[in-house]
Amino acid sequence: MEILALVLMGALAGTLAGLLGIGGGALIVPVLVIVFEMQGMDRSIIMQTALGTSLATIFFTAVSSVLAHHRRSAVQWEIVRRITPGIVIGGLLGAAIADALPSRTLQIIFVVFMAIIAVQFGFGIMAATASRTLPGPMGMSVAGTVIGTAASLFGVGGGSMSVPFMTWCSVPVRQAIATSAAIGMPVALAATVGYVVAGFGDPRLPPWSIGYVALPAFLGVVVASMLAAPLGARLAHRLPEIVLRRTFAVFVTILGLRMLWGLL
């Protein structure tokens, strides 16, 4: 059942990565928390391990999704280049903050984040109204650092923040989704390195872990998500998104309530 849950969430996360430009961490993290609790992992490191493992999977999901979007010439690589330095700084910073916080505090923060995501997707307010152009180098660095820090702290690819940011800056929504998937690669890579370093050698970690990345869970999710990501990318160019957005919002709400129940 644990393996099945990881594979199903990986497949759904991969589809969402291609369709909406998000890494799927809002689904992967709570499922990992539930699985780790069932396995009897030390509760003081459950959230950090779920975040680190989620981000490691998101890198591979993003690669698969980006390849599919790139074939349609939808990725604006100049935006990726400009925002990546801030993304890397933010990814490392977020991992350091997560390592310093108690696992319970991280879970509370994550439940709040999930509630925001559920409202954002469920009511169709993901895309901001275009009102300006992309900022200069300093503005892009600040935006990248904020997005990278939040993405690392929440174990996600950052699409729920980078897509609205780009559409607000007049990037067409389909290009924003594709470019967000590409931005997810440096986010996930930098944050994963941070979580590996932060947790390296911790005796509370289960076997087959590299820092806060649990390899068995990582493999179960990443294989399914990479296979499903191209499907999401195809759907993004063919189908309306409202049904999948609302389905995603329902899943996030249910998993958020389950995490909240575990904190009571």
mmCIF file of C-alpha atoms in Angstrom:
data_model
loop_
_atom_site.group_PDB
_atom_site.id
_atom_site.type_symbol
_atom_site.label_atom_id
_atom_site.label_comp_id
_atom_site.label_asym_id
_atom_site.label_seq_id
_atom_site.Cartn_x
_atom_site.Cartn_y
_atom_site.Cartn_z
ATOM 1 C CA MET A 1 0.000 0.000 0.000
ATOM 2 C CA GLU A 2 2.852 2.385 0.794
ATOM 3 C CA ILE A 3 4.511 1.729 -2.570
ATOM 4 C CA LEU A 4 1.179 2.059 -4.388
ATOM 5 C CA ALA A 5 0.485 5.409 -2.700
ATOM 6 C CA LEU A 6 3.916 6.721 -3.718
ATOM 7 C CA VAL A 7 3.559 5.568 -7.321
ATOM 8 C CA LEU A 8 0.043 7.028 -7.690
ATOM 9 C CA MET A 9 1.087 10.363 -6.208
ATOM 10 C CA GLY A 10 4.176 10.365 -8.412
ATOM 11 C CA ALA A 11 2.059 9.831 -11.527
ATOM 12 C CA LEU A 12 -0.377 12.579 -10.523
ATOM 13 C CA ALA A 13 2.467 14.944 -9.621
ATOM 14 C CA GLY A 14 4.127 14.330 -12.981
ATOM 15 C CA THR A 15 0.901 15.057 -14.855
ATOM 16 C CA LEU A 16 0.408 18.282 -12.902
ATOM 17 C CA ALA A 17 4.021 19.297 -13.516
ATOM 18 C CA GLY A 18 3.473 19.161 -17.250
ATOM 19 C CA LEU A 19 -0.016 20.656 -17.200
ATOM 20 C CA LEU A 20 0.353 23.474 -14.683
ATOM 21 C CA GLY A 21 4.109 24.044 -14.419
ATOM 22 C CA ILE A 22 4.222 22.910 -10.771
ATOM 23 C CA GLY A 23 6.401 20.242 -9.210
ATOM 24 C CA GLY A 24 3.629 18.405 -7.378
ATOM 25 C CA GLY A 25 5.228 18.787 -3.951
ATOM 26 C CA ALA A 26 1.889 19.853 -2.439
ATOM 27 C CA LEU A 27 0.765 16.267 -3.086
ATOM 28 C CA ILE A 28 4.064 14.433 -2.624
ATOM 29 C CA VAL A 29 5.068 15.941 0.739
ATOM 30 C CA PRO A 30 1.921 15.004 2.722
ATOM 31 C CA VAL A 31 1.897 11.487 1.234
ATOM 32 C CA LEU A 32 5.551 11.074 2.210
ATOM 33 C CA VAL A 33 4.746 12.282 5.731
ATOM 34 C CA ILE A 34 1.980 9.666 6.025
ATOM 35 C CA VAL A 35 4.236 6.894 4.654
ATOM 36 C CA PHE A 36 7.127 7.854 6.941
ATOM 37 C CA GLU A 37 4.780 7.854 9.946
ATOM 38 C CA MET A 38 3.601 4.353 8.999
ATOM 39 C CA GLN A 39 7.227 3.231 8.808
ATOM 40 C CA GLY A 40 7.945 4.543 12.308
ATOM 41 C CA MET A 41 10.467 7.198 11.303
ATOM 42 C CA ASP A 42 11.644 9.528 14.084
ATOM 43 C CA ARG A 43 8.990 12.255 14.188
ATOM 44 C CA SER A 44 11.593 14.966 14.776
ATOM 45 C CA ILE A 45 12.927 14.578 11.212
ATOM 46 C CA ILE A 46 9.838 13.396 9.311
ATOM 47 C CA MET A 47 9.015 16.759 7.761
ATOM 48 C CA GLN A 48 12.594 17.585 6.789
ATOM 49 C CA THR A 49 12.943 14.172 5.116
ATOM 50 C CA ALA A 50 9.622 14.555 3.303
ATOM 51 C CA LEU A 51 10.663 17.993 2.001
ATOM 52 C CA GLY A 52 14.132 16.863 0.907
ATOM 53 C CA THR A 53 12.817 13.722 -0.791
ATOM 54 C CA SER A 54 10.045 15.679 -2.544
ATOM 55 C CA LEU A 55 12.497 18.221 -3.947
ATOM 56 C CA ALA A 56 14.803 15.456 -5.219
ATOM 57 C CA THR A 57 11.893 13.949 -7.170
ATOM 58 C CA ILE A 58 10.800 17.346 -8.486
ATOM 59 C CA PHE A 59 14.112 17.854 -10.283
ATOM 60 C CA PHE A 60 13.551 14.752 -12.410
ATOM 61 C CA THR A 61 9.876 15.551 -12.937
ATOM 62 C CA ALA A 62 10.861 19.034 -14.125
ATOM 63 C CA VAL A 63 13.391 17.627 -16.597
ATOM 64 C CA SER A 64 10.774 15.352 -18.150
ATOM 65 C CA SER A 65 8.205 18.161 -18.286
ATOM 66 C CA VAL A 66 10.646 20.711 -19.734
ATOM 67 C CA LEU A 67 11.688 18.404 -22.566
ATOM 68 C CA ALA A 68 8.044 18.070 -23.603
ATOM 69 C CA HIS A 69 7.459 21.859 -23.421
ATOM 70 C CA HIS A 70 10.743 22.666 -25.177
ATOM 71 C CA ARG A 71 9.709 20.590 -28.187
ATOM 72 C CA ARG A 72 6.800 23.036 -28.535
ATOM 73 C CA SER A 73 9.154 26.050 -28.207
ATOM 74 C CA ALA A 74 7.207 27.257 -25.176
ATOM 75 C CA VAL A 75 10.073 27.742 -22.686
ATOM 76 C CA GLN A 76 11.513 31.261 -22.415
ATOM 77 C CA TRP A 77 15.085 30.327 -21.567
ATOM 78 C CA GLU A 78 16.184 33.952 -21.156
ATOM 79 C CA ILE A 79 13.845 34.257 -18.151
ATOM 80 C CA VAL A 80 15.265 31.023 -16.715
ATOM 81 C CA ARG A 81 18.811 32.355 -17.111
ATOM 82 C CA ARG A 82 18.015 35.667 -15.432
ATOM 83 C CA ILE A 83 16.150 34.250 -12.444
ATOM 84 C CA THR A 84 18.359 31.205 -11.717
ATOM 85 C CA PRO A 85 21.036 32.917 -9.531
ATOM 86 C CA GLY A 86 18.383 34.112 -7.090
ATOM 87 C CA ILE A 87 16.637 30.734 -7.278
ATOM 88 C CA VAL A 88 19.826 28.908 -6.253
ATOM 89 C CA ILE A 89 20.439 31.242 -3.298
ATOM 90 C CA GLY A 90 16.836 30.873 -2.179
ATOM 91 C CA GLY A 91 16.885 27.084 -2.543
ATOM 92 C CA LEU A 92 19.908 26.759 -0.250
ATOM 93 C CA LEU A 93 18.498 29.301 2.206
ATOM 94 C CA GLY A 94 15.154 27.504 2.445
ATOM 95 C CA ALA A 95 16.851 24.193 3.226
ATOM 96 C CA ALA A 96 18.889 25.833 5.992
ATOM 97 C CA ILE A 97 15.751 27.352 7.514
ATOM 98 C CA ALA A 98 13.909 24.013 7.361
ATOM 99 C CA ASP A 99 16.796 22.255 9.100
ATOM 100 C CA ALA A 100 16.697 24.808 11.922
ATOM 101 C CA LEU A 101 12.939 24.556 12.536
ATOM 102 C CA PRO A 102 11.200 21.780 14.522
ATOM 103 C CA SER A 103 9.395 19.216 12.359
ATOM 104 C CA ARG A 104 6.031 20.096 13.938
ATOM 105 C CA THR A 105 6.479 23.785 13.113
ATOM 106 C CA LEU A 106 7.286 22.882 9.512
ATOM 107 C CA GLN A 107 4.123 20.782 9.286
ATOM 108 C CA ILE A 108 1.979 23.660 10.558
ATOM 109 C CA ILE A 109 3.560 26.043 8.030
ATOM 110 C CA PHE A 110 3.014 23.494 5.277
ATOM 111 C CA VAL A 111 -0.672 22.997 6.152
ATOM 112 C CA VAL A 112 -1.180 26.768 5.857
ATOM 113 C CA PHE A 113 0.614 26.716 2.506
ATOM 114 C CA MET A 114 -1.629 23.869 1.309
ATOM 115 C CA ALA A 115 -4.742 25.840 2.253
ATOM 116 C CA ILE A 116 -3.512 28.795 0.182
ATOM 117 C CA ILE A 117 -2.727 26.521 -2.770
ATOM 118 C CA ALA A 118 -6.151 24.851 -2.578
ATOM 119 C CA VAL A 119 -7.896 28.238 -2.702
ATOM 120 C CA GLN A 120 -5.586 29.490 -5.456
ATOM 121 C CA PHE A 121 -6.222 26.519 -7.726
ATOM 122 C CA GLY A 122 -9.822 25.776 -6.727
ATOM 123 C CA PHE A 123 -11.054 29.276 -7.501
ATOM 124 C CA GLY A 124 -8.963 29.754 -10.639
ATOM 125 C CA ILE A 125 -6.820 32.611 -9.381
ATOM 126 C CA MET A 126 -3.454 31.132 -10.266
ATOM 127 C CA ALA A 127 -2.689 33.572 -13.057
ATOM 128 C CA ALA A 128 -2.209 37.207 -12.115
ATOM 129 C CA THR A 129 -3.444 40.030 -14.327
ATOM 130 C CA ALA A 130 -0.686 41.329 -16.565
ATOM 131 C CA SER A 131 0.248 44.815 -15.438
ATOM 132 C CA ARG A 132 3.950 45.328 -16.150
ATOM 133 C CA THR A 133 7.051 43.902 -17.820
ATOM 134 C CA LEU A 134 9.773 41.743 -16.280
ATOM 135 C CA PRO A 135 12.039 43.636 -13.846
ATOM 136 C CA GLY A 136 15.747 44.272 -14.282
ATOM 137 C CA PRO A 137 18.611 42.144 -12.918
ATOM 138 C CA MET A 138 18.112 43.194 -9.274
ATOM 139 C CA GLY A 139 14.361 42.646 -9.394
ATOM 140 C CA MET A 140 14.773 39.225 -10.996
ATOM 141 C CA SER A 141 17.340 38.263 -8.361
ATOM 142 C CA VAL A 142 14.997 39.290 -5.546
ATOM 143 C CA ALA A 143 12.065 37.467 -7.152
ATOM 144 C CA GLY A 144 14.209 34.367 -7.656
ATOM 145 C CA THR A 145 15.429 34.391 -4.059
ATOM 146 C CA VAL A 146 11.897 34.717 -2.679
ATOM 147 C CA ILE A 147 10.534 31.984 -4.956
ATOM 148 C CA GLY A 148 13.508 29.692 -4.287
ATOM 149 C CA THR A 149 13.331 30.115 -0.505
ATOM 150 C CA ALA A 150 9.605 29.442 -0.360
ATOM 151 C CA ALA A 151 9.835 26.494 -2.762
ATOM 152 C CA SER A 152 12.643 24.923 -0.738
ATOM 153 C CA LEU A 153 10.858 25.487 2.549
ATOM 154 C CA PHE A 154 7.628 23.923 1.231
ATOM 155 C CA GLY A 155 9.227 21.116 -0.804
ATOM 156 C CA VAL A 156 7.698 22.285 -4.092
ATOM 157 C CA GLY A 157 8.889 23.365 -7.519
ATOM 158 C CA GLY A 158 7.765 26.961 -7.091
ATOM 159 C CA GLY A 159 5.228 27.004 -9.934
ATOM 160 C CA SER A 160 2.456 28.300 -7.681
ATOM 161 C CA MET A 161 4.582 31.445 -7.282
ATOM 162 C CA SER A 162 6.579 31.697 -10.522
ATOM 163 C CA VAL A 163 3.576 31.326 -12.851
ATOM 164 C CA PRO A 164 1.619 34.226 -11.257
ATOM 165 C CA PHE A 165 4.817 36.312 -11.173
ATOM 166 C CA MET A 166 5.460 35.815 -14.880
ATOM 167 C CA THR A 167 1.862 36.351 -15.970
ATOM 168 C CA TRP A 168 1.808 39.535 -13.859
ATOM 169 C CA CYS A 169 4.848 40.579 -15.902
ATOM 170 C CA SER A 170 2.929 40.004 -19.164
ATOM 171 C CA VAL A 171 4.361 36.590 -20.066
ATOM 172 C CA PRO A 172 1.629 34.572 -21.872
ATOM 173 C CA VAL A 173 0.187 31.941 -19.555
ATOM 174 C CA ARG A 174 1.215 28.885 -21.590
ATOM 175 C CA GLN A 175 4.777 30.181 -21.858
ATOM 176 C CA ALA A 176 4.726 31.004 -18.137
ATOM 177 C CA ILE A 177 3.706 27.406 -17.334
ATOM 178 C CA ALA A 178 6.445 25.967 -19.558
ATOM 179 C CA THR A 179 9.075 28.374 -18.211
ATOM 180 C CA SER A 180 7.992 27.640 -14.645
ATOM 181 C CA ALA A 181 8.684 23.957 -15.245
ATOM 182 C CA ALA A 182 12.213 24.905 -16.351
ATOM 183 C CA ILE A 183 12.695 27.135 -13.291
ATOM 184 C CA GLY A 184 11.756 24.097 -11.186
ATOM 185 C CA MET A 185 15.047 22.424 -12.144
ATOM 186 C CA PRO A 186 17.466 24.858 -10.417
ATOM 187 C CA VAL A 187 14.992 25.252 -7.523
ATOM 188 C CA ALA A 188 14.896 21.524 -6.886
ATOM 189 C CA LEU A 189 18.611 20.957 -7.499
ATOM 190 C CA ALA A 190 19.795 23.708 -5.157
ATOM 191 C CA ALA A 191 17.290 22.813 -2.446
ATOM 192 C CA THR A 192 18.104 19.100 -2.676
ATOM 193 C CA VAL A 193 21.803 19.844 -2.206
ATOM 194 C CA GLY A 194 20.873 21.932 0.837
ATOM 195 C CA TYR A 195 18.778 19.137 2.371
ATOM 196 C CA VAL A 196 21.469 16.521 1.672
ATOM 197 C CA VAL A 197 24.130 18.640 3.386
ATOM 198 C CA ALA A 198 21.854 19.615 6.298
ATOM 199 C CA GLY A 199 20.902 16.016 7.108
ATOM 200 C CA PHE A 200 24.131 14.248 6.209
ATOM 201 C CA GLY A 201 25.210 11.766 8.878
ATOM 202 C CA ASP A 202 22.126 12.274 11.075
ATOM 203 C CA PRO A 203 21.762 9.004 13.052
ATOM 204 C CA ARG A 204 17.957 9.376 13.214
ATOM 205 C CA LEU A 205 17.603 8.869 9.450
ATOM 206 C CA PRO A 206 16.476 5.458 8.132
ATOM 207 C CA PRO A 207 18.777 3.223 6.054
ATOM 208 C CA TRP A 208 19.319 4.141 2.393
ATOM 209 C CA SER A 209 19.086 7.865 3.023
ATOM 210 C CA ILE A 210 21.430 10.568 1.741
ATOM 211 C CA GLY A 211 20.949 13.452 4.109
ATOM 212 C CA TYR A 212 17.242 14.253 4.218
ATOM 213 C CA VAL A 213 16.577 12.346 0.973
ATOM 214 C CA ALA A 214 15.083 8.857 1.498
ATOM 215 C CA LEU A 215 16.151 6.906 -1.582
ATOM 216 C CA PRO A 216 13.450 4.155 -1.619
ATOM 217 C CA ALA A 217 10.649 6.743 -1.489
ATOM 218 C CA PHE A 218 12.477 8.914 -4.014
ATOM 219 C CA LEU A 219 12.685 6.082 -6.546
ATOM 220 C CA GLY A 220 9.027 5.109 -6.107
ATOM 221 C CA VAL A 221 7.843 8.630 -6.874
ATOM 222 C CA VAL A 222 10.331 9.727 -9.524
ATOM 223 C CA VAL A 223 9.817 6.846 -11.946
ATOM 224 C CA ALA A 224 6.045 7.365 -12.073
ATOM 225 C CA SER A 225 6.290 11.160 -12.217
ATOM 226 C CA MET A 226 8.786 11.209 -15.089
ATOM 227 C CA LEU A 227 6.604 8.861 -17.117
ATOM 228 C CA ALA A 228 3.506 10.997 -16.502
ATOM 229 C CA ALA A 229 5.003 14.484 -17.021
ATOM 230 C CA PRO A 230 4.913 14.390 -20.854
ATOM 231 C CA LEU A 231 1.201 13.552 -20.655
ATOM 232 C CA GLY A 232 0.581 16.712 -18.639
ATOM 233 C CA ALA A 233 2.584 18.787 -21.104
ATOM 234 C CA ARG A 234 0.453 17.480 -23.989
ATOM 235 C CA LEU A 235 -2.738 18.238 -22.066
ATOM 236 C CA ALA A 236 -1.515 21.778 -21.345
ATOM 237 C CA HIS A 237 -1.518 22.487 -25.074
ATOM 238 C CA ARG A 238 -4.842 20.789 -25.821
ATOM 239 C CA LEU A 239 -7.318 20.924 -22.941
ATOM 240 C CA PRO A 240 -8.906 23.485 -20.609
ATOM 241 C CA GLU A 241 -7.357 23.332 -17.152
ATOM 242 C CA ILE A 242 -10.294 24.046 -14.816
ATOM 243 C CA VAL A 243 -11.296 20.427 -14.067
ATOM 244 C CA LEU A 244 -7.759 19.321 -13.232
ATOM 245 C CA ARG A 245 -7.147 22.469 -11.201
ATOM 246 C CA ARG A 246 -10.196 21.789 -9.056
ATOM 247 C CA THR A 247 -9.356 18.108 -8.733
ATOM 248 C CA PHE A 248 -5.901 19.136 -7.563
ATOM 249 C CA ALA A 249 -7.461 21.548 -5.053
ATOM 250 C CA VAL A 250 -9.646 18.735 -3.645
ATOM 251 C CA PHE A 251 -6.647 16.409 -3.278
ATOM 252 C CA VAL A 252 -4.603 19.121 -1.561
ATOM 253 C CA THR A 253 -7.474 19.897 0.827
ATOM 254 C CA ILE A 254 -7.927 16.241 1.807
ATOM 255 C CA LEU A 255 -4.210 15.709 2.362
ATOM 256 C CA GLY A 256 -3.941 18.979 4.280
ATOM 257 C CA LEU A 257 -6.754 17.903 6.608
ATOM 258 C CA ARG A 258 -5.005 14.558 7.106
ATOM 259 C CA MET A 259 -1.768 16.324 8.066
ATOM 260 C CA LEU A 260 -3.686 18.648 10.386
ATOM 261 C CA TRP A 261 -5.339 15.641 12.054
ATOM 262 C CA GLY A 262 -1.900 14.155 12.696
ATOM 263 C CA LEU A 263 -0.842 17.329 14.508
ATOM 264 C CA LEU A 264 -3.786 17.272 16.948
#
